[in-house]
Amino acid sequence: MTQSSSQNISLSRPLSVSENFFRSRTASGNYRNFQVTATYRPGLKNNLKLVYYALRKTVLDYHILITNVQFSTSIDSYVYQPLSKVDFSSVFELVKNKEYITDNEKFMKFVNQITFKLYCESPLFKLILVGDDQLCAVLEHTIADGLVARYIHEILLENLAYCDNASNWDTLQREYGFEIVGSPLDSELFNFERDQKYIKNPLPPPIDLFLSMDKDYTGGDPGFSERVIPPDTEGKWLGRFPATDTHEIAFKLINFTANETKKILGKCKVEKVSVTSYIEVIMALTLQPVIKDKYASYKCAMALRRHMDAKNAPKEYVSMLSRSGYKILGTSAHMGFGMNLPPIKGFSWDLVRHINNHIVEGCKNKRALNQLKGFKQVADLNDETNEVFFKKQLNKPKADAVKISNLGFVHPTEYHAKSGQIWSITNMVFAQDMAPYASEFMLNVISTAEGGLNLTLSYYDYSFEDCEWENFDHLIENLRSNMIEYSL
């Protein structure tokens, strides 16, 4: 594996089994990207040179962002490999369509058309600036999971303030090879031959080092959530349509103001539950007219990096995992453990508490990667796409009715630059593509103190032949009103 010339840092490494799953999913076309758009104060359009500097520092601190996946014949494995060079314009785009500023769904659909190419010299992430202050981070899933899109904004914000301090320029020149640039859009952001000596940290560790893939994640428990079938129901809801290879998806943004969010979070705190478990019950209640009298499977995605422990890590990762403030990128996403819910016709805090306990226990499960054992058993880890694995899941019922992915509450952070400028993020919105076989509905969640709670509900909108409605606009309205009503 490639080593930094000035430090004993591994700059490339083989992909793990779980990382090969995400690689194959991208390569087979079954998943495109995920996106988090943040609103920056002050705006960025008139500060592009500063954005360039902040991004250069970011990729040298977290160089997985400027890798792609390549096949190494010397070790007979796919590896993360740094790119030879990255131009700023290849990862940063200015979008001039003013409609995208006000039409969230149109913008999210536009971003969801972006596909990243593996096995080449192209980056696997992109930043898109809409208007003056809305910056969208778009990422491919092999190098990152959803939480990383949030992290990138937090890292970039800190680096904007750091690079805005003239007193830090000597350090940036010495430790990061900074040079004064003219037009950022015409500048090279990274050049491996020149910059490898400035790379500060190894690639993040694979989650496979910390969790079992071979041991049954249910522990053989017949009472495990996915095995419990609610009584007195008319069987499992099989979804609206069989799994189809399409990306015709609706993206519906539902915003709760800071004051509304405060009330929702406050009520959940009083009831001693997470907002995610509250949202799951609200979703089940809202979707009951669609699901009717059947039971349905709900999952809440988990980021597994909580299981990464410096005490049990190989020595090359100990410093990284021990360092306060350093964010672990890479992909450690998990789809969550299913819970079969009966038709929900009335709200219950007892049900919220039951689901909350289920989520808490799932986060502790050291056998979570066992869900990928089926892929491990049949996939060829040297195959470019493992397309057969994914295609065989088409024309069948989707795995779940609903998947919820919550990136959490982003605590307010302000950085004061010595120039007198105050850098902050005031809002975040999270959305992602849907894998054809995964779920019928996807709800992506993120919240900030000023911008409030943002829910992005996604579903396939290529047909409504399965129901009595021409669209699901009424579901959006009901979801919002239910979230408010039961938090009072």
PDB file of C-alpha atoms in Angstrom, residues 70-303:
ATOM      1  CA  GLN A  70      -9.212   0.923  -7.986  1.00  0.00           C
ATOM      2  CA  PHE A  71      -8.376  -2.736  -8.489  1.00  0.00           C
ATOM      3  CA  SER A  72      -4.898  -3.658  -7.302  1.00  0.00           C
ATOM      4  CA  THR A  73      -3.456  -6.635  -9.159  1.00  0.00           C
ATOM      5  CA  SER A  74      -0.586  -6.858  -6.672  1.00  0.00           C
ATOM      6  CA  ILE A  75      -2.880  -7.770  -3.785  1.00  0.00           C
ATOM      7  CA  ASP A  76      -5.856  -8.995  -5.874  1.00  0.00           C
ATOM      8  CA  SER A  77      -8.298  -6.641  -4.208  1.00  0.00           C
ATOM      9  CA  TYR A  78     -10.148  -3.379  -4.672  1.00  0.00           C
ATOM     10  CA  VAL A  79      -8.475  -0.556  -2.762  1.00  0.00           C
ATOM     11  CA  TYR A  80      -8.981   3.075  -1.888  1.00  0.00           C
ATOM     12  CA  GLN A  81      -6.362   4.903  -3.939  1.00  0.00           C
ATOM     13  CA  PRO A  82      -5.563   8.652  -3.889  1.00  0.00           C
ATOM     14  CA  LEU A  83      -6.267  10.443  -7.144  1.00  0.00           C
ATOM     15  CA  SER A  84      -3.327  11.729  -9.168  1.00  0.00           C
ATOM     16  CA  LYS A  85      -4.782  15.230  -9.174  1.00  0.00           C
ATOM     17  CA  VAL A  86      -8.045  16.998  -8.388  1.00  0.00           C
ATOM     18  CA  ASP A  87      -9.042  20.333  -9.886  1.00  0.00           C
ATOM     19  CA  PHE A  88     -11.204  22.583  -7.742  1.00  0.00           C
ATOM     20  CA  SER A  89     -13.721  22.812 -10.586  1.00  0.00           C
ATOM     21  CA  SER A  90     -14.129  19.028 -10.600  1.00  0.00           C
ATOM     22  CA  VAL A  91     -15.516  19.039  -7.053  1.00  0.00           C
ATOM     23  CA  PHE A  92     -17.108  22.497  -6.902  1.00  0.00           C
ATOM     24  CA  GLU A  93     -19.959  23.735  -9.081  1.00  0.00           C
ATOM     25  CA  LEU A  94     -21.803  27.032  -9.181  1.00  0.00           C
ATOM     26  CA  VAL A  95     -25.448  26.539 -10.138  1.00  0.00           C
ATOM     27  CA  LYS A  96     -27.144  29.578 -11.607  1.00  0.00           C
ATOM     28  CA  ASN A  97     -30.707  28.249 -11.776  1.00  0.00           C
ATOM     29  CA  LYS A  98     -32.529  30.592  -9.372  1.00  0.00           C
ATOM     30  CA  GLU A  99     -35.494  28.214  -9.270  1.00  0.00           C
ATOM     31  CA  TYR A 100     -33.415  25.775  -7.227  1.00  0.00           C
ATOM     32  CA  ILE A 101     -33.188  28.330  -4.392  1.00  0.00           C
ATOM     33  CA  THR A 102     -36.924  28.221  -3.754  1.00  0.00           C
ATOM     34  CA  ASP A 103     -37.980  24.860  -5.224  1.00  0.00           C
ATOM     35  CA  ASN A 104     -36.418  22.313  -2.882  1.00  0.00           C
ATOM     36  CA  GLU A 105     -37.899  19.286  -4.601  1.00  0.00           C
ATOM     37  CA  LYS A 106     -36.654  20.334  -8.019  1.00  0.00           C
ATOM     38  CA  PHE A 107     -33.155  20.907  -6.645  1.00  0.00           C
ATOM     39  CA  MET A 108     -33.052  17.574  -4.818  1.00  0.00           C
ATOM     40  CA  LYS A 109     -34.210  15.781  -7.963  1.00  0.00           C
ATOM     41  CA  PHE A 110     -31.490  17.573  -9.917  1.00  0.00           C
ATOM     42  CA  VAL A 111     -28.826  16.449  -7.430  1.00  0.00           C
ATOM     43  CA  ASN A 112     -30.170  12.902  -7.386  1.00  0.00           C
ATOM     44  CA  GLN A 113     -29.353  12.605 -11.093  1.00  0.00           C
ATOM     45  CA  ILE A 114     -25.634  12.841 -10.266  1.00  0.00           C
ATOM     46  CA  THR A 115     -23.827   9.531 -10.653  1.00  0.00           C
ATOM     47  CA  PHE A 116     -20.251   8.920  -9.558  1.00  0.00           C
ATOM     48  CA  LYS A 117     -17.901   6.733 -11.576  1.00  0.00           C
ATOM     49  CA  LEU A 118     -15.732   4.198  -9.814  1.00  0.00           C
ATOM     50  CA  TYR A 119     -12.389   2.806 -11.043  1.00  0.00           C
ATOM     51  CA  CYS A 120     -11.253   6.059 -12.612  1.00  0.00           C
ATOM     52  CA  GLU A 121      -9.464   9.330 -11.799  1.00  0.00           C
ATOM     53  CA  SER A 122     -12.594  11.215 -10.745  1.00  0.00           C
ATOM     54  CA  PRO A 123     -13.537  12.307  -7.215  1.00  0.00           C
ATOM     55  CA  LEU A 124     -16.439  10.640  -5.421  1.00  0.00           C
ATOM     56  CA  PHE A 125     -17.887  13.790  -3.897  1.00  0.00           C
ATOM     57  CA  LYS A 126     -19.076  17.166  -5.105  1.00  0.00           C
ATOM     58  CA  LEU A 127     -19.999  20.546  -3.650  1.00  0.00           C
ATOM     59  CA  ILE A 128     -22.740  22.545  -5.364  1.00  0.00           C
ATOM     60  CA  LEU A 129     -23.301  26.202  -4.472  1.00  0.00           C
ATOM     61  CA  VAL A 130     -26.842  27.427  -5.072  1.00  0.00           C
ATOM     62  CA  GLY A 131     -27.312  31.172  -4.801  1.00  0.00           C
ATOM     63  CA  ASP A 132     -25.017  32.924  -2.348  1.00  0.00           C
ATOM     64  CA  ASP A 133     -25.159  30.727   0.714  1.00  0.00           C
ATOM     65  CA  GLN A 134     -26.639  27.247   0.116  1.00  0.00           C
ATOM     66  CA  LEU A 135     -23.903  24.645  -0.291  1.00  0.00           C
ATOM     67  CA  CYS A 136     -24.867  21.080  -1.125  1.00  0.00           C
ATOM     68  CA  ALA A 137     -22.433  18.257  -0.333  1.00  0.00           C
ATOM     69  CA  VAL A 138     -23.109  15.222  -2.542  1.00  0.00           C
ATOM     70  CA  LEU A 139     -21.306  11.936  -1.885  1.00  0.00           C
ATOM     71  CA  GLU A 140     -20.961   8.407  -3.201  1.00  0.00           C
ATOM     72  CA  HIS A 141     -21.641   5.776  -0.541  1.00  0.00           C
ATOM     73  CA  THR A 142     -18.433   3.717  -0.716  1.00  0.00           C
ATOM     74  CA  ILE A 143     -16.300   6.524   0.702  1.00  0.00           C
ATOM     75  CA  ALA A 144     -18.917   7.914   3.073  1.00  0.00           C
ATOM     76  CA  ASP A 145     -22.234   7.403   4.829  1.00  0.00           C
ATOM     77  CA  GLY A 146     -24.915   9.998   5.477  1.00  0.00           C
ATOM     78  CA  LEU A 147     -23.339  11.312   8.656  1.00  0.00           C
ATOM     79  CA  VAL A 148     -20.223  12.216   6.679  1.00  0.00           C
ATOM     80  CA  ALA A 149     -22.212  14.743   4.616  1.00  0.00           C
ATOM     81  CA  ARG A 150     -23.078  16.495   7.863  1.00  0.00           C
ATOM     82  CA  TYR A 151     -19.470  16.186   9.057  1.00  0.00           C
ATOM     83  CA  ILE A 152     -18.089  17.746   5.867  1.00  0.00           C
ATOM     84  CA  HIS A 153     -20.090  20.896   6.486  1.00  0.00           C
ATOM     85  CA  GLU A 154     -18.953  21.053  10.103  1.00  0.00           C
ATOM     86  CA  ILE A 155     -15.312  20.534   9.096  1.00  0.00           C
ATOM     87  CA  LEU A 156     -15.541  23.023   6.238  1.00  0.00           C
ATOM     88  CA  LEU A 157     -17.111  25.653   8.501  1.00  0.00           C
ATOM     89  CA  GLU A 158     -14.248  25.370  10.988  1.00  0.00           C
ATOM     90  CA  ASN A 159     -11.694  25.512   8.182  1.00  0.00           C
ATOM     91  CA  LEU A 160     -13.329  28.581   6.617  1.00  0.00           C
ATOM     92  CA  ALA A 161     -12.786  30.459   9.872  1.00  0.00           C
ATOM     93  CA  TYR A 162      -9.266  29.035  10.278  1.00  0.00           C
ATOM     94  CA  CYS A 163      -8.207  30.059   6.776  1.00  0.00           C
ATOM     95  CA  ASP A 164      -9.849  33.457   7.277  1.00  0.00           C
ATOM     96  CA  ASN A 165      -7.231  34.237   9.932  1.00  0.00           C
ATOM     97  CA  ALA A 166      -4.130  35.777   8.356  1.00  0.00           C
ATOM     98  CA  SER A 167      -2.100  34.702  11.391  1.00  0.00           C
ATOM     99  CA  ASN A 168      -2.564  31.058  10.353  1.00  0.00           C
ATOM    100  CA  TRP A 169      -1.084  31.539   6.877  1.00  0.00           C
ATOM    101  CA  ASP A 170       2.468  30.577   7.853  1.00  0.00           C
ATOM    102  CA  THR A 171       1.191  27.306   9.316  1.00  0.00           C
ATOM    103  CA  LEU A 172      -0.909  26.631   6.242  1.00  0.00           C
ATOM    104  CA  GLN A 173       2.074  27.229   3.967  1.00  0.00           C
ATOM    105  CA  ARG A 174       4.389  25.061   6.025  1.00  0.00           C
ATOM    106  CA  GLU A 175       2.077  22.172   6.960  1.00  0.00           C
ATOM    107  CA  TYR A 176      -0.366  22.140   4.024  1.00  0.00           C
ATOM    108  CA  GLY A 177       1.676  23.555   1.155  1.00  0.00           C
ATOM    109  CA  PHE A 178      -0.601  26.545   0.672  1.00  0.00           C
ATOM    110  CA  GLU A 179       0.093  28.949  -2.159  1.00  0.00           C
ATOM    111  CA  ILE A 180      -1.758  32.084  -3.158  1.00  0.00           C
ATOM    112  CA  VAL A 181      -4.168  31.223  -5.987  1.00  0.00           C
ATOM    113  CA  GLY A 182      -5.761  33.409  -8.620  1.00  0.00           C
ATOM    114  CA  SER A 183      -9.149  32.145  -9.750  1.00  0.00           C
ATOM    115  CA  PRO A 184     -10.115  29.113  -7.624  1.00  0.00           C
ATOM    116  CA  LEU A 185     -12.194  27.661 -10.454  1.00  0.00           C
ATOM    117  CA  ASP A 186      -9.003  27.486 -12.562  1.00  0.00           C
ATOM    118  CA  SER A 187      -6.842  26.072  -9.766  1.00  0.00           C
ATOM    119  CA  GLU A 188      -5.650  22.632  -8.831  1.00  0.00           C
ATOM    120  CA  LEU A 189      -6.925  21.563  -5.436  1.00  0.00           C
ATOM    121  CA  PHE A 190      -4.732  18.491  -4.945  1.00  0.00           C
ATOM    122  CA  ASN A 191      -1.777  16.911  -6.712  1.00  0.00           C
ATOM    123  CA  PHE A 192      -0.591  13.601  -5.312  1.00  0.00           C
ATOM    124  CA  GLU A 193       3.051  13.935  -6.322  1.00  0.00           C
ATOM    125  CA  ARG A 194       3.284  17.375  -4.747  1.00  0.00           C
ATOM    126  CA  ASP A 195       0.869  16.995  -1.824  1.00  0.00           C
ATOM    127  CA  GLN A 196       1.220  13.468  -0.476  1.00  0.00           C
ATOM    128  CA  LYS A 197       3.704  14.743   2.124  1.00  0.00           C
ATOM    129  CA  TYR A 198       1.007  17.046   3.514  1.00  0.00           C
ATOM    130  CA  ILE A 199      -1.599  14.325   4.095  1.00  0.00           C
ATOM    131  CA  LYS A 200      -2.123  14.233   7.839  1.00  0.00           C
ATOM    132  CA  ASN A 201      -4.032  11.062   8.656  1.00  0.00           C
ATOM    133  CA  PRO A 202      -4.584   7.508   7.443  1.00  0.00           C
ATOM    134  CA  LEU A 203      -7.805   6.408   5.840  1.00  0.00           C
ATOM    135  CA  PRO A 204     -10.541   5.617   8.382  1.00  0.00           C
ATOM    136  CA  PRO A 205     -10.716   1.995   9.529  1.00  0.00           C
ATOM    137  CA  PRO A 206     -13.345  -0.372   8.098  1.00  0.00           C
ATOM    138  CA  ILE A 207     -16.170  -1.116  10.514  1.00  0.00           C
ATOM    139  CA  ASP A 208     -15.585  -4.833   9.825  1.00  0.00           C
ATOM    140  CA  LEU A 209     -12.643  -4.717  12.245  1.00  0.00           C
ATOM    141  CA  PHE A 210     -14.971  -4.094  15.163  1.00  0.00           C
ATOM    142  CA  LEU A 211     -18.157  -6.100  14.527  1.00  0.00           C
ATOM    143  CA  SER A 212     -18.961  -9.709  13.675  1.00  0.00           C
ATOM    144  CA  MET A 213     -20.368 -10.545  10.257  1.00  0.00           C
ATOM    145  CA  ASP A 214     -20.687 -14.299  10.767  1.00  0.00           C
ATOM    146  CA  LYS A 215     -22.615 -14.486  14.061  1.00  0.00           C
ATOM    147  CA  ASP A 216     -26.417 -14.366  13.861  1.00  0.00           C
ATOM    148  CA  TYR A 217     -27.519 -10.831  14.717  1.00  0.00           C
ATOM    149  CA  THR A 218     -30.761 -12.150  16.261  1.00  0.00           C
ATOM    150  CA  GLY A 219     -28.795 -14.293  18.699  1.00  0.00           C
ATOM    151  CA  GLY A 220     -31.256 -17.098  17.933  1.00  0.00           C
ATOM    152  CA  ASP A 221     -33.953 -15.214  19.843  1.00  0.00           C
ATOM    153  CA  PRO A 222     -37.442 -16.097  18.493  1.00  0.00           C
ATOM    154  CA  GLY A 223     -38.635 -12.872  20.089  1.00  0.00           C
ATOM    155  CA  PHE A 224     -36.237 -10.708  18.051  1.00  0.00           C
ATOM    156  CA  SER A 225     -38.156  -7.796  16.568  1.00  0.00           C
ATOM    157  CA  GLU A 226     -38.022  -8.933  12.937  1.00  0.00           C
ATOM    158  CA  ARG A 227     -39.507 -12.308  13.882  1.00  0.00           C
ATOM    159  CA  VAL A 228     -42.467 -10.953  15.819  1.00  0.00           C
ATOM    160  CA  ILE A 229     -45.635 -10.859  13.711  1.00  0.00           C
ATOM    161  CA  PRO A 230     -48.396  -8.611  15.067  1.00  0.00           C
ATOM    162  CA  PRO A 231     -51.570 -10.625  15.698  1.00  0.00           C
ATOM    163  CA  ASP A 232     -54.945  -9.909  14.102  1.00  0.00           C
ATOM    164  CA  THR A 233     -53.572  -8.406  10.910  1.00  0.00           C
ATOM    165  CA  GLU A 234     -54.205  -9.303   7.283  1.00  0.00           C
ATOM    166  CA  GLY A 235     -50.626 -10.344   6.577  1.00  0.00           C
ATOM    167  CA  LYS A 236     -47.591  -8.238   5.662  1.00  0.00           C
ATOM    168  CA  TRP A 237     -47.916  -5.155   3.476  1.00  0.00           C
ATOM    169  CA  LEU A 238     -45.968  -5.978   0.319  1.00  0.00           C
ATOM    170  CA  GLY A 239     -45.533  -2.385  -0.762  1.00  0.00           C
ATOM    171  CA  ARG A 240     -47.090  -0.394  -3.586  1.00  0.00           C
ATOM    172  CA  PHE A 241     -45.259  -2.106  -6.455  1.00  0.00           C
ATOM    173  CA  PRO A 242     -42.652  -4.865  -6.847  1.00  0.00           C
ATOM    174  CA  ALA A 243     -39.064  -3.598  -6.789  1.00  0.00           C
ATOM    175  CA  THR A 244     -38.334  -1.809 -10.069  1.00  0.00           C
ATOM    176  CA  ASP A 245     -35.037  -0.435 -11.339  1.00  0.00           C
ATOM    177  CA  THR A 246     -36.013   3.219 -11.350  1.00  0.00           C
ATOM    178  CA  HIS A 247     -34.935   6.453  -9.710  1.00  0.00           C
ATOM    179  CA  GLU A 248     -38.166   8.377 -10.336  1.00  0.00           C
ATOM    180  CA  ILE A 249     -38.460   9.675  -6.809  1.00  0.00           C
ATOM    181  CA  ALA A 250     -40.358  12.485  -5.115  1.00  0.00           C
ATOM    182  CA  PHE A 251     -38.526  14.603  -2.532  1.00  0.00           C
ATOM    183  CA  LYS A 252     -40.913  16.422  -0.188  1.00  0.00           C
ATOM    184  CA  LEU A 253     -39.351  18.783   2.341  1.00  0.00           C
ATOM    185  CA  ILE A 254     -41.240  19.402   5.577  1.00  0.00           C
ATOM    186  CA  ASN A 255     -39.786  22.102   7.824  1.00  0.00           C
ATOM    187  CA  PHE A 256     -40.596  22.678  11.464  1.00  0.00           C
ATOM    188  CA  THR A 257     -39.557  26.087  12.727  1.00  0.00           C
ATOM    189  CA  ALA A 258     -37.082  26.456  15.558  1.00  0.00           C
ATOM    190  CA  ASN A 259     -39.957  27.063  17.975  1.00  0.00           C
ATOM    191  CA  GLU A 260     -41.930  24.037  16.723  1.00  0.00           C
ATOM    192  CA  THR A 261     -38.783  21.915  16.888  1.00  0.00           C
ATOM    193  CA  LYS A 262     -38.112  23.036  20.442  1.00  0.00           C
ATOM    194  CA  LYS A 263     -41.596  21.853  21.458  1.00  0.00           C
ATOM    195  CA  ILE A 264     -41.207  18.492  19.709  1.00  0.00           C
ATOM    196  CA  LEU A 265     -37.776  17.855  21.238  1.00  0.00           C
ATOM    197  CA  GLY A 266     -38.996  19.056  24.617  1.00  0.00           C
ATOM    198  CA  LYS A 267     -41.959  16.673  24.615  1.00  0.00           C
ATOM    199  CA  CYS A 268     -39.718  13.759  23.596  1.00  0.00           C
ATOM    200  CA  LYS A 269     -37.351  14.642  26.427  1.00  0.00           C
ATOM    201  CA  VAL A 270     -40.218  14.645  28.933  1.00  0.00           C
ATOM    202  CA  GLU A 271     -41.334  11.238  27.641  1.00  0.00           C
ATOM    203  CA  LYS A 272     -37.693  10.041  27.724  1.00  0.00           C
ATOM    204  CA  VAL A 273     -37.629   8.956  24.101  1.00  0.00           C
ATOM    205  CA  SER A 274     -35.630   9.927  21.009  1.00  0.00           C
ATOM    206  CA  VAL A 275     -37.203  12.082  18.335  1.00  0.00           C
ATOM    207  CA  THR A 276     -36.492   9.238  15.869  1.00  0.00           C
ATOM    208  CA  SER A 277     -38.819   6.856  17.725  1.00  0.00           C
ATOM    209  CA  TYR A 278     -41.481   9.571  17.861  1.00  0.00           C
ATOM    210  CA  ILE A 279     -41.139  10.141  14.113  1.00  0.00           C
ATOM    211  CA  GLU A 280     -41.495   6.400  13.424  1.00  0.00           C
ATOM    212  CA  VAL A 281     -44.863   6.249  15.191  1.00  0.00           C
ATOM    213  CA  ILE A 282     -46.023   9.431  13.453  1.00  0.00           C
ATOM    214  CA  MET A 283     -45.016   7.915  10.103  1.00  0.00           C
ATOM    215  CA  ALA A 284     -46.917   4.700  10.848  1.00  0.00           C
ATOM    216  CA  LEU A 285     -49.997   6.677  11.862  1.00  0.00           C
ATOM    217  CA  THR A 286     -49.788   8.885   8.764  1.00  0.00           C
ATOM    218  CA  LEU A 287     -49.344   5.963   6.364  1.00  0.00           C
ATOM    219  CA  GLN A 288     -52.152   3.834   7.797  1.00  0.00           C
ATOM    220  CA  PRO A 289     -54.580   4.790   4.955  1.00  0.00           C
ATOM    221  CA  VAL A 290     -51.985   3.444   2.482  1.00  0.00           C
ATOM    222  CA  ILE A 291     -50.989   0.319   4.401  1.00  0.00           C
ATOM    223  CA  LYS A 292     -54.539  -0.284   5.678  1.00  0.00           C
ATOM    224  CA  ASP A 293     -55.065  -3.422   7.772  1.00  0.00           C
ATOM    225  CA  LYS A 294     -51.731  -5.134   7.178  1.00  0.00           C
ATOM    226  CA  TYR A 295     -48.615  -5.046   9.306  1.00  0.00           C
ATOM    227  CA  ALA A 296     -45.499  -3.399   7.906  1.00  0.00           C
ATOM    228  CA  SER A 297     -41.755  -3.385   8.479  1.00  0.00           C
ATOM    229  CA  TYR A 298     -40.037  -0.191   9.672  1.00  0.00           C
ATOM    230  CA  LYS A 299     -36.295   0.365  10.021  1.00  0.00           C
ATOM    231  CA  CYS A 300     -34.178   3.179  11.421  1.00  0.00           C
ATOM    232  CA  ALA A 301     -30.685   3.407   9.944  1.00  0.00           C
ATOM    233  CA  MET A 302     -27.685   3.383  12.265  1.00  0.00           C
ATOM    234  CA  ALA A 303     -24.141   4.690  11.917  1.00  0.00           C
TER     235      ALA A 303
END
